[in-house]
Structure formats: structure tokens, C-alpha cells
Coordinates of N, CA, C and O in Angstrom, one line a residue:
M1 N 177.1 -40.6 -234.8 CA 178.2 -39.7 -234.5 C 178.0 -39.5 -232.8 O 176.7 -39.1 -232.3
A2 N 179.1 -39.1 -232.2 CA 179.0 -38.3 -231.2 C 178.5 -37.2 -230.6 O 179.3 -36.0 -231.9
A3 N 177.2 -36.7 -230.0 CA 177.3 -35.5 -229.8 C 177.7 -34.5 -228.9 O 179.1 -35.0 -228.7
T4 N 178.4 -33.2 -229.5 CA 179.4 -32.5 -228.7 C 178.5 -32.0 -227.5 O 177.2 -32.2 -226.9
S5 N 179.6 -32.0 -226.9 CA 179.7 -31.6 -225.5 C 179.9 -30.8 -224.4 O 179.1 -29.9 -223.3
G6 N 180.6 -29.8 -225.1 CA 181.3 -28.7 -225.1 C 180.1 -27.7 -225.2 O 179.2 -28.0 -225.2
P7 N 180.8 -26.1 -224.5 CA 179.7 -25.2 -225.2 C 179.9 -24.9 -226.4 O 181.2 -25.6 -228.1
A8 N 179.1 -24.2 -227.2 CA 178.7 -23.9 -228.9 C 179.8 -22.9 -229.6 O 179.7 -22.1 -228.3
S9 N 180.6 -23.4 -230.4 CA 180.8 -22.0 -230.7 C 180.5 -20.8 -231.4 O 179.2 -21.0 -231.4
G10 N 181.0 -19.9 -231.4 CA 181.0 -18.5 -231.7 C 180.6 -18.4 -233.2 O 180.7 -16.8 -233.7
R11 N 180.6 -19.5 -233.7 CA 180.5 -19.7 -235.3 C 179.1 -18.6 -235.7 O 178.5 -19.0 -235.0
T12 N 179.3 -18.3 -236.9 CA 177.8 -17.4 -237.8 C 177.9 -17.6 -238.8 O 177.1 -16.9 -239.4
S13 N 179.0 -18.4 -239.5 CA 179.0 -18.7 -240.8 C 177.2 -19.8 -240.7 O 176.5 -19.8 -242.5
G14 N 176.3 -20.1 -240.1 CA 175.5 -21.3 -240.2 C 175.0 -22.2 -240.3 O 174.4 -23.4 -241.3
A15 N 176.5 -22.7 -240.2 CA 176.4 -24.1 -241.2 C 176.4 -25.0 -239.8 O 175.5 -24.8 -238.5
P16 N 175.1 -25.9 -239.6 CA 175.1 -27.1 -239.0 C 175.4 -27.8 -237.9 O 177.1 -27.6 -238.0
E17 N 175.3 -27.5 -236.6 CA 176.1 -27.7 -235.5 C 175.0 -28.9 -234.9 O 174.0 -29.0 -234.5
P18 N 176.4 -29.9 -234.8 CA 174.9 -31.3 -233.9 C 174.8 -30.2 -232.5 O 175.9 -30.1 -232.2
V19 N 173.7 -30.8 -232.0 CA 173.1 -30.1 -230.6 C 173.4 -31.4 -229.6 O 172.7 -32.6 -230.0
A20 N 174.1 -31.5 -228.4 CA 174.1 -32.6 -227.5 C 172.7 -32.7 -226.8 O 172.7 -32.1 -226.7
G21 N 172.3 -34.0 -226.9 CA 171.2 -34.6 -225.8 C 171.4 -34.5 -225.0 O 172.7 -35.5 -224.4
G22 N 170.6 -35.4 -224.4 CA 170.9 -35.6 -222.7 C 170.6 -37.6 -222.9 O 171.1 -38.1 -221.5
G23 N 170.6 -38.2 -223.7 CA 171.1 -39.1 -223.6 C 171.5 -40.2 -225.2 O 172.0 -39.8 -226.2
A24 N 170.3 -40.8 -225.4 CA 170.9 -41.6 -226.7 C 169.1 -41.4 -227.5 O 168.9 -41.8 -228.9
G25 N 169.0 -40.2 -227.3 CA 167.1 -39.9 -228.0 C 168.5 -39.0 -230.0 O 169.4 -39.2 -230.4
P26 N 167.0 -38.7 -230.8 CA 167.9 -38.4 -231.6 C 168.2 -37.2 -231.9 O 168.5 -36.1 -231.1
V27 N 169.6 -37.2 -233.2 CA 170.8 -35.8 -232.9 C 169.6 -35.1 -233.6 O 169.0 -35.0 -234.5
T28 N 170.0 -33.1 -233.1 CA 169.5 -32.4 -233.6 C 170.7 -31.3 -233.9 O 171.4 -31.1 -234.1
F29 N 169.9 -30.5 -234.9 CA 171.1 -29.3 -235.9 C 171.3 -28.3 -235.4 O 169.8 -27.6 -235.9
K30 N 171.6 -27.8 -235.3 CA 171.6 -25.9 -235.3 C 171.9 -25.6 -236.8 O 173.1 -26.1 -237.3
A31 N 170.4 -24.7 -236.8 CA 170.9 -24.3 -238.4 C 170.5 -23.2 -238.7 O 169.5 -22.2 -237.3
A32 N 170.3 -22.0 -239.7 CA 170.5 -20.8 -240.0 C 169.6 -20.2 -241.6 O 170.4 -21.0 -242.2
C33 N 169.0 -19.8 -241.3 CA 168.4 -19.0 -242.7 C 169.1 -17.2 -243.3 O 168.6 -17.0 -242.5
P34 N 169.5 -17.8 -244.1 CA 170.5 -16.1 -244.6 C 169.1 -15.5 -245.5 O 169.4 -14.8 -245.5
E35 N 168.0 -15.6 -245.6 CA 167.0 -14.6 -246.2 C 166.6 -14.4 -244.7 O 166.2 -13.1 -245.2
C36 N 165.5 -14.9 -243.8 CA 164.8 -14.3 -243.0 C 165.9 -14.2 -241.4 O 165.4 -13.4 -241.0
R37 N 167.4 -15.0 -241.4 CA 168.1 -14.6 -239.9 C 167.7 -15.7 -238.9 O 167.9 -15.5 -238.3
A38 N 166.8 -16.3 -239.3 CA 165.7 -17.4 -237.7 C 167.0 -17.9 -237.9 O 168.1 -18.8 -239.0
R39 N 167.6 -18.6 -236.5 CA 167.9 -19.8 -236.1 C 167.6 -20.2 -235.5 O 166.4 -20.0 -235.1
F40 N 167.6 -21.9 -235.7 CA 166.5 -23.2 -235.0 C 168.0 -24.1 -235.1 O 168.6 -24.1 -235.4
E41 N 166.7 -25.1 -234.4 CA 167.4 -26.5 -234.6 C 166.2 -28.0 -235.3 O 164.8 -27.5 -235.6
L42 N 167.3 -27.7 -236.1 CA 166.6 -28.9 -237.5 C 166.5 -30.3 -237.0 O 167.8 -30.8 -236.5
A43 N 166.2 -31.7 -236.9 CA 165.6 -32.8 -236.6 C 167.0 -33.4 -238.2 O 167.1 -32.6 -239.3
A44 N 167.4 -35.3 -238.1 CA 168.5 -34.9 -239.4 C 167.4 -34.9 -240.8 O 167.2 -35.1 -241.1
G45 N 165.9 -35.9 -240.4 CA 165.0 -35.4 -241.0 C 164.5 -34.2 -242.2 O 164.3 -34.8 -243.5
A46 N 165.0 -33.0 -241.6 CA 164.6 -32.0 -242.0 C 165.5 -31.7 -243.2 O 165.5 -30.6 -243.7
L47 N 166.7 -32.1 -242.9 CA 168.2 -32.0 -243.9 C 168.4 -33.2 -245.4 O 167.8 -34.3 -244.7
R48 N 169.2 -32.5 -246.2 CA 169.6 -33.5 -247.1 C 170.9 -33.0 -247.1 O 171.1 -32.1 -247.3
L49 N 171.5 -33.8 -247.7 CA 173.1 -33.6 -248.2 C 172.9 -34.8 -249.9 O 172.4 -35.6 -249.9
A50 N 173.3 -33.9 -250.5 CA 174.0 -34.5 -251.4 C 175.6 -34.5 -251.7 O 175.6 -33.3 -252.0
I51 N 176.3 -34.9 -251.8 CA 177.6 -35.5 -252.3 C 177.7 -35.9 -254.0 O 177.3 -36.3 -254.2
G52 N 178.7 -34.5 -254.4 CA 178.6 -34.5 -256.0 C 180.7 -35.3 -256.0 O 181.4 -35.0 -255.3
G53 N 181.2 -34.6 -257.2 CA 182.5 -35.0 -257.8 C 182.7 -33.4 -257.3 O 183.8 -33.7 -257.8
S54 N 183.0 -32.4 -256.9 CA 183.3 -31.3 -256.4 C 182.6 -31.1 -255.5 O 181.4 -31.4 -254.6
R55 N 183.5 -29.8 -254.7 CA 183.0 -28.5 -253.8 C 182.2 -27.7 -254.3 O 180.7 -27.8 -253.3
R56 N 181.5 -27.6 -255.5 CA 180.6 -27.4 -256.2 C 178.4 -28.1 -255.5 O 178.0 -27.1 -256.3
T57 N 179.4 -29.7 -256.3 CA 177.8 -30.1 -256.5 C 178.0 -31.1 -254.9 O 177.5 -31.5 -254.8
T58 N 178.4 -30.5 -254.4 CA 178.0 -31.2 -252.5 C 177.8 -30.2 -251.8 O 178.8 -29.1 -251.3
F59 N 176.4 -30.6 -251.3 CA 175.7 -29.1 -250.4 C 174.7 -29.6 -249.9 O 174.9 -31.3 -250.1
Y60 N 174.1 -29.5 -248.4 CA 173.3 -29.1 -247.6 C 171.8 -29.0 -247.8 O 171.7 -27.2 -248.2
S61 N 170.6 -29.2 -247.6 CA 169.3 -28.4 -248.1 C 168.4 -28.5 -246.8 O 168.1 -29.6 -246.3
F62 N 167.6 -27.6 -246.5 CA 166.8 -27.9 -245.8 C 165.6 -26.7 -246.3 O 165.6 -25.8 -246.8
T63 N 164.1 -27.0 -245.5 CA 163.3 -25.8 -245.4 C 163.4 -24.9 -244.8 O 163.0 -25.1 -243.4
C64 N 163.8 -23.9 -244.1 CA 163.5 -22.9 -243.1 C 161.5 -22.6 -242.3 O 161.3 -23.2 -243.0
P65 N 162.2 -23.6 -240.9 CA 160.5 -23.0 -240.6 C 160.2 -21.8 -240.3 O 158.6 -22.0 -239.9
E66 N 160.9 -20.8 -240.9 CA 160.6 -20.0 -240.4 C 159.4 -18.7 -241.3 O 158.2 -18.2 -241.2
C67 N 159.9 -19.0 -242.6 CA 159.8 -18.6 -243.7 C 159.3 -19.2 -244.2 O 159.3 -18.7 -245.8
A68 N 160.0 -20.6 -244.8 CA 159.8 -21.2 -246.1 C 161.3 -21.7 -246.5 O 160.1 -22.1 -247.8
V69 N 161.6 -20.6 -246.7 CA 162.8 -20.6 -248.3 C 163.2 -22.1 -248.3 O 163.6 -22.5 -246.8
Q70 N 163.6 -22.5 -249.5 CA 164.8 -23.0 -249.6 C 166.1 -22.7 -249.3 O 165.9 -21.9 -250.4
V71 N 166.8 -23.3 -248.7 CA 168.3 -23.1 -248.2 C 169.2 -24.5 -249.0 O 168.8 -25.3 -248.6
R72 N 169.8 -23.5 -249.7 CA 170.9 -24.3 -250.3 C 172.4 -23.9 -249.4 O 172.7 -22.8 -250.2
K73 N 172.9 -24.7 -248.4 CA 174.4 -24.2 -248.4 C 175.8 -25.2 -248.3 O 175.5 -26.4 -248.8
P74 N 176.8 -24.5 -249.3 CA 177.8 -25.6 -249.8 C 178.7 -26.4 -248.2 O 178.2 -26.3 -247.0
A75 N 178.9 -27.5 -248.2 CA 179.3 -28.9 -247.5 C 180.9 -29.2 -247.2 O 180.4 -30.4 -248.4
G76 N 181.4 -28.7 -247.0 CA 182.6 -29.8 -246.8 C 182.8 -30.4 -246.1 O 181.6 -31.2 -245.9
E77 N 184.0 -31.2 -246.1 CA 184.0 -32.5 -245.0 C 183.3 -32.5 -243.8 O 182.9 -33.5 -243.7
R78 N 184.0 -32.2 -242.9 CA 183.7 -32.2 -242.0 C 182.4 -31.8 -241.2 O 181.8 -32.6 -241.2
I79 N 181.0 -30.9 -242.4 CA 180.1 -31.1 -242.4 C 179.3 -32.6 -242.8 O 178.9 -32.6 -242.5
V80 N 179.9 -32.3 -244.5 CA 179.5 -34.1 -244.3 C 180.2 -35.1 -243.5 O 178.9 -36.2 -243.2
E81 N 180.8 -34.7 -242.6 CA 181.0 -36.0 -241.5 C 180.2 -36.0 -240.6 O 178.8 -36.8 -240.0
L82 N 179.8 -34.8 -240.1 CA 178.4 -34.6 -239.1 C 177.1 -35.1 -239.6 O 176.4 -36.0 -239.0
L83 N 177.2 -34.9 -241.0 CA 175.3 -35.1 -241.1 C 175.4 -36.0 -241.3 O 174.3 -37.2 -241.0
T84 N 175.7 -37.3 -242.7 CA 175.7 -38.3 -242.5 C 176.5 -39.1 -240.6 O 174.9 -40.0 -241.0
G85 N 177.2 -38.7 -240.4 CA 177.3 -39.8 -239.0 C 176.1 -38.6 -238.0 O 175.5 -39.8 -237.2
G86 N 175.0 -38.5 -238.2 CA 173.7 -37.6 -237.3 C 172.8 -38.2 -238.0 O 171.5 -37.8 -237.6
G87 N 172.5 -38.9 -239.2 CA 171.7 -40.2 -239.7 C 171.0 -39.2 -241.2 O 170.0 -39.5 -240.9
V88 N 171.4 -37.8 -241.3 CA 171.3 -37.6 -242.7 C 170.7 -38.1 -243.5 O 172.0 -38.9 -244.4
S89 N 169.7 -37.6 -244.6 CA 169.5 -38.8 -245.8 C 170.4 -37.8 -247.4 O 170.5 -36.6 -247.3
T90 N 170.7 -38.5 -247.4 CA 172.1 -39.0 -248.2 C 172.3 -39.2 -250.1 O 172.2 -40.5 -250.3
L91 N 173.0 -38.4 -251.0 CA 172.4 -38.8 -252.0 C 173.4 -38.7 -252.9 O 174.4 -36.8 -252.3
R92 N 174.1 -39.4 -252.9 CA 175.4 -39.2 -253.6 C 175.5 -39.9 -255.3 O 174.7 -40.4 -256.0
S93 N 176.2 -38.4 -255.7 CA 176.1 -38.8 -257.7 C 177.6 -39.5 -258.2 O 178.4 -39.4 -257.9
V94 N 177.2 -40.2 -258.8 CA 177.7 -41.3 -259.3 C 178.2 -41.0 -261.0 O 177.3 -40.9 -262.0
R95 N 179.1 -40.2 -261.6 CA 179.7 -39.9 -262.8 C 180.2 -40.9 -263.9 O 180.4 -42.5 -263.8
G96 N 179.0 -41.5 -264.5 CA 179.0 -42.6 -265.4 C 180.3 -42.5 -266.5 O 180.5 -41.6 -266.7
R97 N 181.0 -43.7 -267.0 CA 181.9 -43.8 -268.2 C 181.8 -43.6 -269.2 O 180.2 -44.0 -269.5
G98 N 182.3 -43.1 -269.9 CA 182.2 -43.3 -271.3 C 182.0 -41.7 -271.7 O 180.9 -41.1 -272.2

């Protein structure tokens, strides 16, 4: 994933945003906790992505480093693209036939 190089957007949705590094270092993501409202950066290993068969079953999750609450947020196409490109562990749900 190519890290962004411009200024951070003014979004307040709490969706993870890649943080540009000074080289080929690990990608980190800006995130926010809806419980304690803390804002922080997380390494790819701290996030989990589940891709299901619908918008309702496609989400990312992490544990807030400030208050330790388990956070789960919906992941649209752009977020899925950013997280998978940044090396976030991904679980894909496969529906069986019959």
C-alpha cells in the first residue's frame, strides 16, 4: 500500500487512515475509540479485518490502547483496500453451498 503523503484529511469518522512513514518502515493507521474518544496510531498487527458477504458482515476491529474496550467498525470498500494493502490480518467468510 502506498502511504499517503499529503496532510491528513479533516474526517472525524474514526476510520483508520494510513500514516505516511519516512521510508519503507511499517505502516501505521490513525484510529479513534468511540468509547473514550481517544485518538491514536495502530500498527497493522493491532487491527483485524473480517470480510463477509455483505456490508453488515464486513468490519475491522481493534482494542483501544487507552481504555481496553474492543472496538468494531464497519469497513467499506476503501477501508478494506487500505487495510489489506497495509498488511492487516484478514479473515474472509466463505458461504457453503446447499
